[in-house]
XYZ file of C-alpha atoms in Angstrom:
333
model
C -20.846 -9.008 39.142
C -20.456 -9.505 35.328
C -18.699 -12.463 33.731
C -15.900 -10.235 32.506
C -15.334 -8.786 35.982
C -15.220 -12.290 37.504
C -12.674 -13.399 34.948
C -10.585 -10.275 35.516
C -10.477 -10.975 39.255
C -9.561 -14.589 38.585
C -6.722 -13.563 36.317
C -5.511 -10.940 38.818
C -5.413 -13.524 41.615
C -3.392 -15.898 39.444
C -0.888 -13.154 38.639
C -0.484 -12.278 42.345
C 0.545 -15.863 43.055
C 3.396 -15.493 40.578
C 4.840 -12.251 41.939
C 7.505 -14.157 43.873
C 9.004 -15.218 40.545
C 8.801 -12.384 38.090
C 9.739 -13.590 34.611
C 12.408 -11.810 32.658
C 11.942 -10.526 29.121
C 13.701 -13.634 27.831
C 11.102 -15.861 29.474
C 8.228 -14.306 27.558
C 7.231 -15.488 24.074
C 7.595 -12.939 21.320
C 3.806 -12.541 21.006
C 3.054 -12.826 24.735
C 0.471 -10.025 24.719
C -1.590 -11.791 22.078
C -1.244 -15.169 23.804
C -2.376 -13.789 27.150
C -5.421 -12.271 25.521
C -6.297 -15.572 23.833
C -5.883 -17.378 27.160
C -8.174 -14.845 28.812
C -10.899 -15.508 26.248
C -10.534 -19.260 26.703
C -10.934 -18.847 30.499
C -14.243 -17.113 29.903
C -15.666 -19.626 27.455
C -16.609 -22.213 30.058
C -18.515 -19.583 32.076
C -20.885 -18.589 29.270
C -22.919 -20.300 26.599
C -21.717 -20.592 23.002
C -24.248 -18.048 21.752
C -22.392 -15.273 23.601
C -18.855 -16.305 22.694
C -18.568 -14.083 19.604
C -19.899 -10.973 21.348
C -17.778 -11.696 24.405
C -14.627 -11.997 22.290
C -15.350 -8.648 20.660
C -15.801 -7.018 24.094
C -12.561 -8.524 25.363
C -10.692 -7.290 22.294
C -11.938 -3.773 22.939
C -11.388 -3.781 26.707
C -8.164 -5.710 27.197
C -5.392 -7.242 25.113
C -6.422 -7.852 21.480
C -6.105 -4.362 20.109
C -7.335 -4.015 16.510
C -4.592 -3.289 13.993
C -5.211 -0.516 11.457
C -2.920 -0.788 8.438
C -1.806 2.650 7.187
C -2.587 3.363 3.545
C 0.130 4.668 1.246
C -0.345 7.649 -1.054
C -1.155 5.454 -4.074
C -4.002 3.715 -2.252
C -2.238 0.437 -1.439
C -2.088 -0.708 2.222
C 1.412 -0.435 3.627
C 1.247 -4.062 4.769
C 1.411 -5.252 1.155
C 4.987 -5.887 0.204
C 6.126 -3.357 -2.359
C 8.987 -4.314 -4.693
C 12.419 -2.962 -3.938
C 13.922 -0.458 -6.366
C 15.808 -2.176 -9.173
C 19.225 -0.677 -9.817
C 19.978 -0.278 -13.532
C 23.588 0.240 -14.586
C 23.475 3.322 -16.837
C 27.124 2.921 -17.825
C 26.432 -0.612 -19.029
C 23.548 0.656 -21.173
C 25.794 3.376 -22.553
C 28.406 0.764 -23.513
C 25.699 -1.223 -25.306
C 24.999 1.814 -27.482
C 21.630 2.629 -25.951
C 19.850 5.884 -25.167
C 21.848 7.853 -22.626
C 20.528 9.515 -19.481
C 23.814 10.735 -18.116
C 25.647 12.581 -20.903
C 24.133 14.259 -23.961
C 27.341 13.680 -25.935
C 27.269 9.897 -25.420
C 25.307 7.916 -28.041
C 23.863 11.215 -29.235
C 22.774 9.781 -32.583
C 20.524 7.056 -31.234
C 19.292 9.302 -28.423
C 18.092 11.905 -30.921
C 16.476 9.299 -33.169
C 14.394 7.905 -30.344
C 13.418 11.431 -29.368
C 11.855 11.816 -32.802
C 10.117 8.433 -32.587
C 8.622 9.017 -29.167
C 7.142 12.382 -30.137
C 5.024 10.716 -32.829
C 3.869 8.109 -30.328
C 3.067 10.797 -27.747
C 0.998 12.647 -30.328
C -1.179 9.601 -30.876
C -1.356 8.733 -27.171
C -1.931 12.188 -25.674
C -2.498 14.604 -28.550
C -5.209 14.910 -31.159
C -4.969 11.227 -32.042
C -6.211 10.072 -28.645
C -9.836 10.736 -29.572
C -9.612 8.128 -32.333
C -7.760 5.385 -30.438
C -8.785 3.230 -27.505
C -6.000 2.765 -24.919
C -3.726 4.869 -27.081
C -1.120 5.071 -24.314
C -0.629 1.280 -24.435
C 2.036 0.543 -27.074
C 3.044 -2.830 -28.505
C 6.584 -3.221 -29.852
C 6.909 -6.277 -32.074
C 8.387 -7.565 -35.323
C 7.499 -10.076 -38.007
C 10.266 -12.523 -37.038
C 12.663 -13.070 -34.132
C 15.954 -11.178 -33.693
C 14.979 -8.034 -35.584
C 15.657 -5.733 -32.643
C 12.248 -5.310 -30.996
C 13.515 -5.628 -27.396
C 16.347 -3.206 -28.163
C 13.759 -0.798 -29.565
C 11.318 -1.233 -26.663
C 13.969 -0.644 -24.007
C 15.416 2.397 -25.792
C 11.948 3.893 -26.194
C 11.338 3.405 -22.487
C 14.674 5.026 -21.621
C 13.933 7.975 -23.886
C 10.408 8.470 -22.549
C 11.683 8.282 -18.969
C 13.679 11.462 -19.579
C 10.452 13.455 -20.052
C 9.654 15.886 -17.255
C 5.876 15.544 -17.280
C 5.395 11.864 -18.178
C 6.243 8.466 -16.770
C 6.759 5.161 -18.551
C 6.006 1.578 -17.592
C 7.953 -1.082 -19.502
C 6.200 -4.472 -19.594
C 8.053 -7.599 -20.697
C 5.115 -9.211 -22.492
C 7.291 -11.726 -24.347
C 6.093 -14.399 -21.940
C 7.527 -17.186 -24.119
C 11.078 -15.842 -24.275
C 11.567 -12.822 -21.986
C 14.411 -10.487 -22.904
C 13.958 -7.172 -21.104
C 15.627 -8.254 -17.861
C 18.666 -9.593 -19.725
C 19.033 -6.393 -21.731
C 18.790 -4.251 -18.611
C 21.245 -6.528 -16.806
C 18.904 -7.327 -13.901
C 17.701 -10.526 -12.260
C 14.380 -12.084 -13.212
C 11.542 -11.230 -10.826
C 7.890 -12.155 -10.303
C 5.852 -10.537 -13.044
C 2.910 -10.520 -15.432
C 2.205 -14.250 -15.691
C 2.537 -14.705 -11.928
C -0.101 -12.018 -11.408
C -2.477 -13.436 -14.028
C -2.340 -16.963 -12.657
C -2.792 -15.761 -9.080
C 0.520 -16.650 -7.468
C 0.957 -12.890 -6.921
C -2.116 -11.230 -5.482
C -1.725 -7.498 -5.981
C -0.621 -5.512 -9.008
C 1.621 -3.391 -6.802
C 3.797 -6.464 -6.175
C 4.931 -6.713 -9.805
C 5.420 -3.027 -10.700
C 9.077 -2.402 -9.863
C 10.506 1.099 -9.456
C 13.952 1.520 -10.992
C 16.943 3.732 -10.366
C 16.088 5.630 -13.560
C 13.600 8.391 -12.717
C 10.095 7.959 -14.177
C 10.784 4.371 -15.318
C 8.809 1.433 -13.897
C 9.063 -2.217 -14.904
C 6.777 -5.273 -15.022
C 8.805 -8.443 -15.781
C 7.339 -11.381 -17.708
C 7.305 -13.730 -14.738
C 7.483 -17.514 -14.745
C 6.661 -19.338 -18.025
C 3.272 -21.036 -18.101
C 1.800 -23.612 -20.477
C -1.466 -21.624 -20.645
C 0.154 -18.278 -21.354
C -2.220 -17.385 -24.198
C -5.274 -18.269 -22.144
C -3.988 -16.109 -19.310
C -3.403 -13.181 -21.684
C -6.923 -13.602 -23.077
C -8.557 -13.738 -19.632
C -10.928 -11.237 -18.048
C -8.225 -10.513 -15.488
C -5.898 -9.340 -18.272
C -8.670 -7.169 -19.696
C -9.161 -5.505 -16.313
C -5.405 -5.050 -15.971
C -5.235 -3.265 -19.333
C -8.022 -0.915 -18.300
C -6.186 -0.203 -15.058
C -2.903 0.545 -16.829
C -4.586 2.679 -19.487
C -6.604 4.907 -17.175
C -4.978 4.997 -13.740
C -2.229 7.448 -14.727
C -3.227 9.754 -17.605
C 0.394 10.874 -18.114
C 1.896 7.379 -18.290
C 3.008 5.566 -21.451
C 3.005 1.775 -21.191
C 5.350 -0.101 -23.547
C 4.852 -3.836 -24.117
C 7.813 -5.753 -25.501
C 5.890 -8.507 -27.305
C 6.820 -11.738 -29.127
C 7.160 -11.738 -32.923
C 3.949 -11.811 -34.939
C 4.441 -14.745 -37.293
C 3.448 -18.041 -35.713
C 2.899 -16.640 -32.187
C -0.752 -16.483 -31.135
C 0.057 -14.581 -27.917
C 1.006 -11.495 -29.933
C -2.310 -11.419 -31.769
C -4.102 -11.824 -28.438
C -2.212 -8.871 -26.965
C -2.901 -6.677 -30.003
C -6.625 -6.781 -29.212
C -5.939 -5.049 -25.892
C -3.528 -2.282 -26.974
C -3.962 0.988 -28.841
C -0.697 1.355 -30.778
C 1.801 -0.978 -32.431
C 5.381 -0.306 -33.466
C 6.676 -2.947 -35.884
C 10.466 -3.303 -36.054
C 11.860 -4.094 -39.509
C 15.524 -4.996 -39.911
C 17.321 -3.396 -42.831
C 18.350 -5.936 -45.551
C 16.915 -8.846 -43.555
C 13.151 -8.560 -43.104
C 11.131 -9.739 -46.076
C 8.409 -7.387 -47.238
C 5.967 -10.274 -47.688
C 6.516 -11.371 -44.071
C 5.973 -7.840 -42.806
C 2.719 -7.507 -44.752
C 1.418 -10.841 -43.446
C 2.458 -9.958 -39.900
C 0.757 -6.553 -39.923
C -2.422 -8.071 -41.362
C -2.760 -10.111 -38.161
C -2.823 -7.083 -35.890
C -5.947 -5.519 -34.449
C -7.342 -3.351 -37.262
C -8.248 -0.575 -34.820
C -4.639 0.005 -33.776
C -2.442 2.884 -34.884
C 0.529 1.146 -36.519
C 4.000 2.531 -37.185
C 7.335 1.080 -38.287
C 10.935 1.348 -37.148
C 13.740 0.343 -39.499
C 16.518 -1.174 -37.415
C 20.217 -1.309 -38.319
C 19.874 1.237 -41.112
C 23.468 2.347 -41.751
C 24.417 5.698 -43.236
C 26.124 5.321 -46.602
C 28.596 7.685 -48.240
C 25.737 9.756 -49.653
C 24.084 10.163 -46.259
C 20.929 8.395 -47.401
C 20.347 6.651 -44.050
C 20.849 7.810 -40.535
C 22.683 5.475 -38.223
C 20.465 3.267 -36.088
C 16.727 3.566 -36.617
C 14.342 5.021 -39.186
C 10.723 5.672 -38.300
C 7.702 5.260 -40.545
C 4.885 7.655 -39.678
C 2.152 6.200 -37.495
C -0.966 5.527 -39.512
C -4.525 4.857 -38.442
C -5.334 1.424 -39.829
C -9.030 1.491 -38.984
């Protein structure tokens, strides 16, 4: 008689002695099946030598209680057991009241909606059209400015909203202003785990920081918790691999990075080395031309660089459209 058969008989005899008092469901621990299997293995250990313990455990798992668990895989390749972020609800009426690109009514904020339509088409041409053969990671776009408070986050979010209305493309908005995040505040949502948490390892899988939103085709990566080594994290091999993943995993996806200002912020220069396009926001009657020239000179020379003029107000002669003006994207290589 084998060792397993002896142990099975021993266990059966012990259970027969307890038939007079059958336990109720409330008497059993929540993981009673697993515990009974572990107890069964322990009963066998003293009847065999240590060299056979591993093989014996595998046999017991196959024959009795410890059934192997197979995690189903979702359509995007991630195991279902990994916790996927919940959908973030974005208040479209709030965005409309802030004067942003509209998804619900073509007559609401029509001016700014049309302007961002024109801007995005130039960016799409570089990312997916003839320009893609000249640019590396052309679908990864940096939105920045020379100085703070020139409207870069407003521009980045509106671009994302406009691109999300496309029928054959998706957009991922990344809050890469890891020093002073602003995307979550502008969208009116709570801060979540994000980019820095993934880079430093407190979040294991990329799928845990890409949040679906209530706006079709729009995904979001928040900035995450501030970190004193933010530039080192952005310059790491892990960030390089992440950029390759974002650039090539979905060929129809545009990825917009809302970045810190250029002047005096080393993180922005670090990010520019990883991205294919840059959109520099210039505020009408505020940005100094010298500052803009110095800021642009710090960008990666291989990027395609364009400009948006923010807060350009139409005068009585109609010389400016309301909202934003776009300077044609140029290859700076």
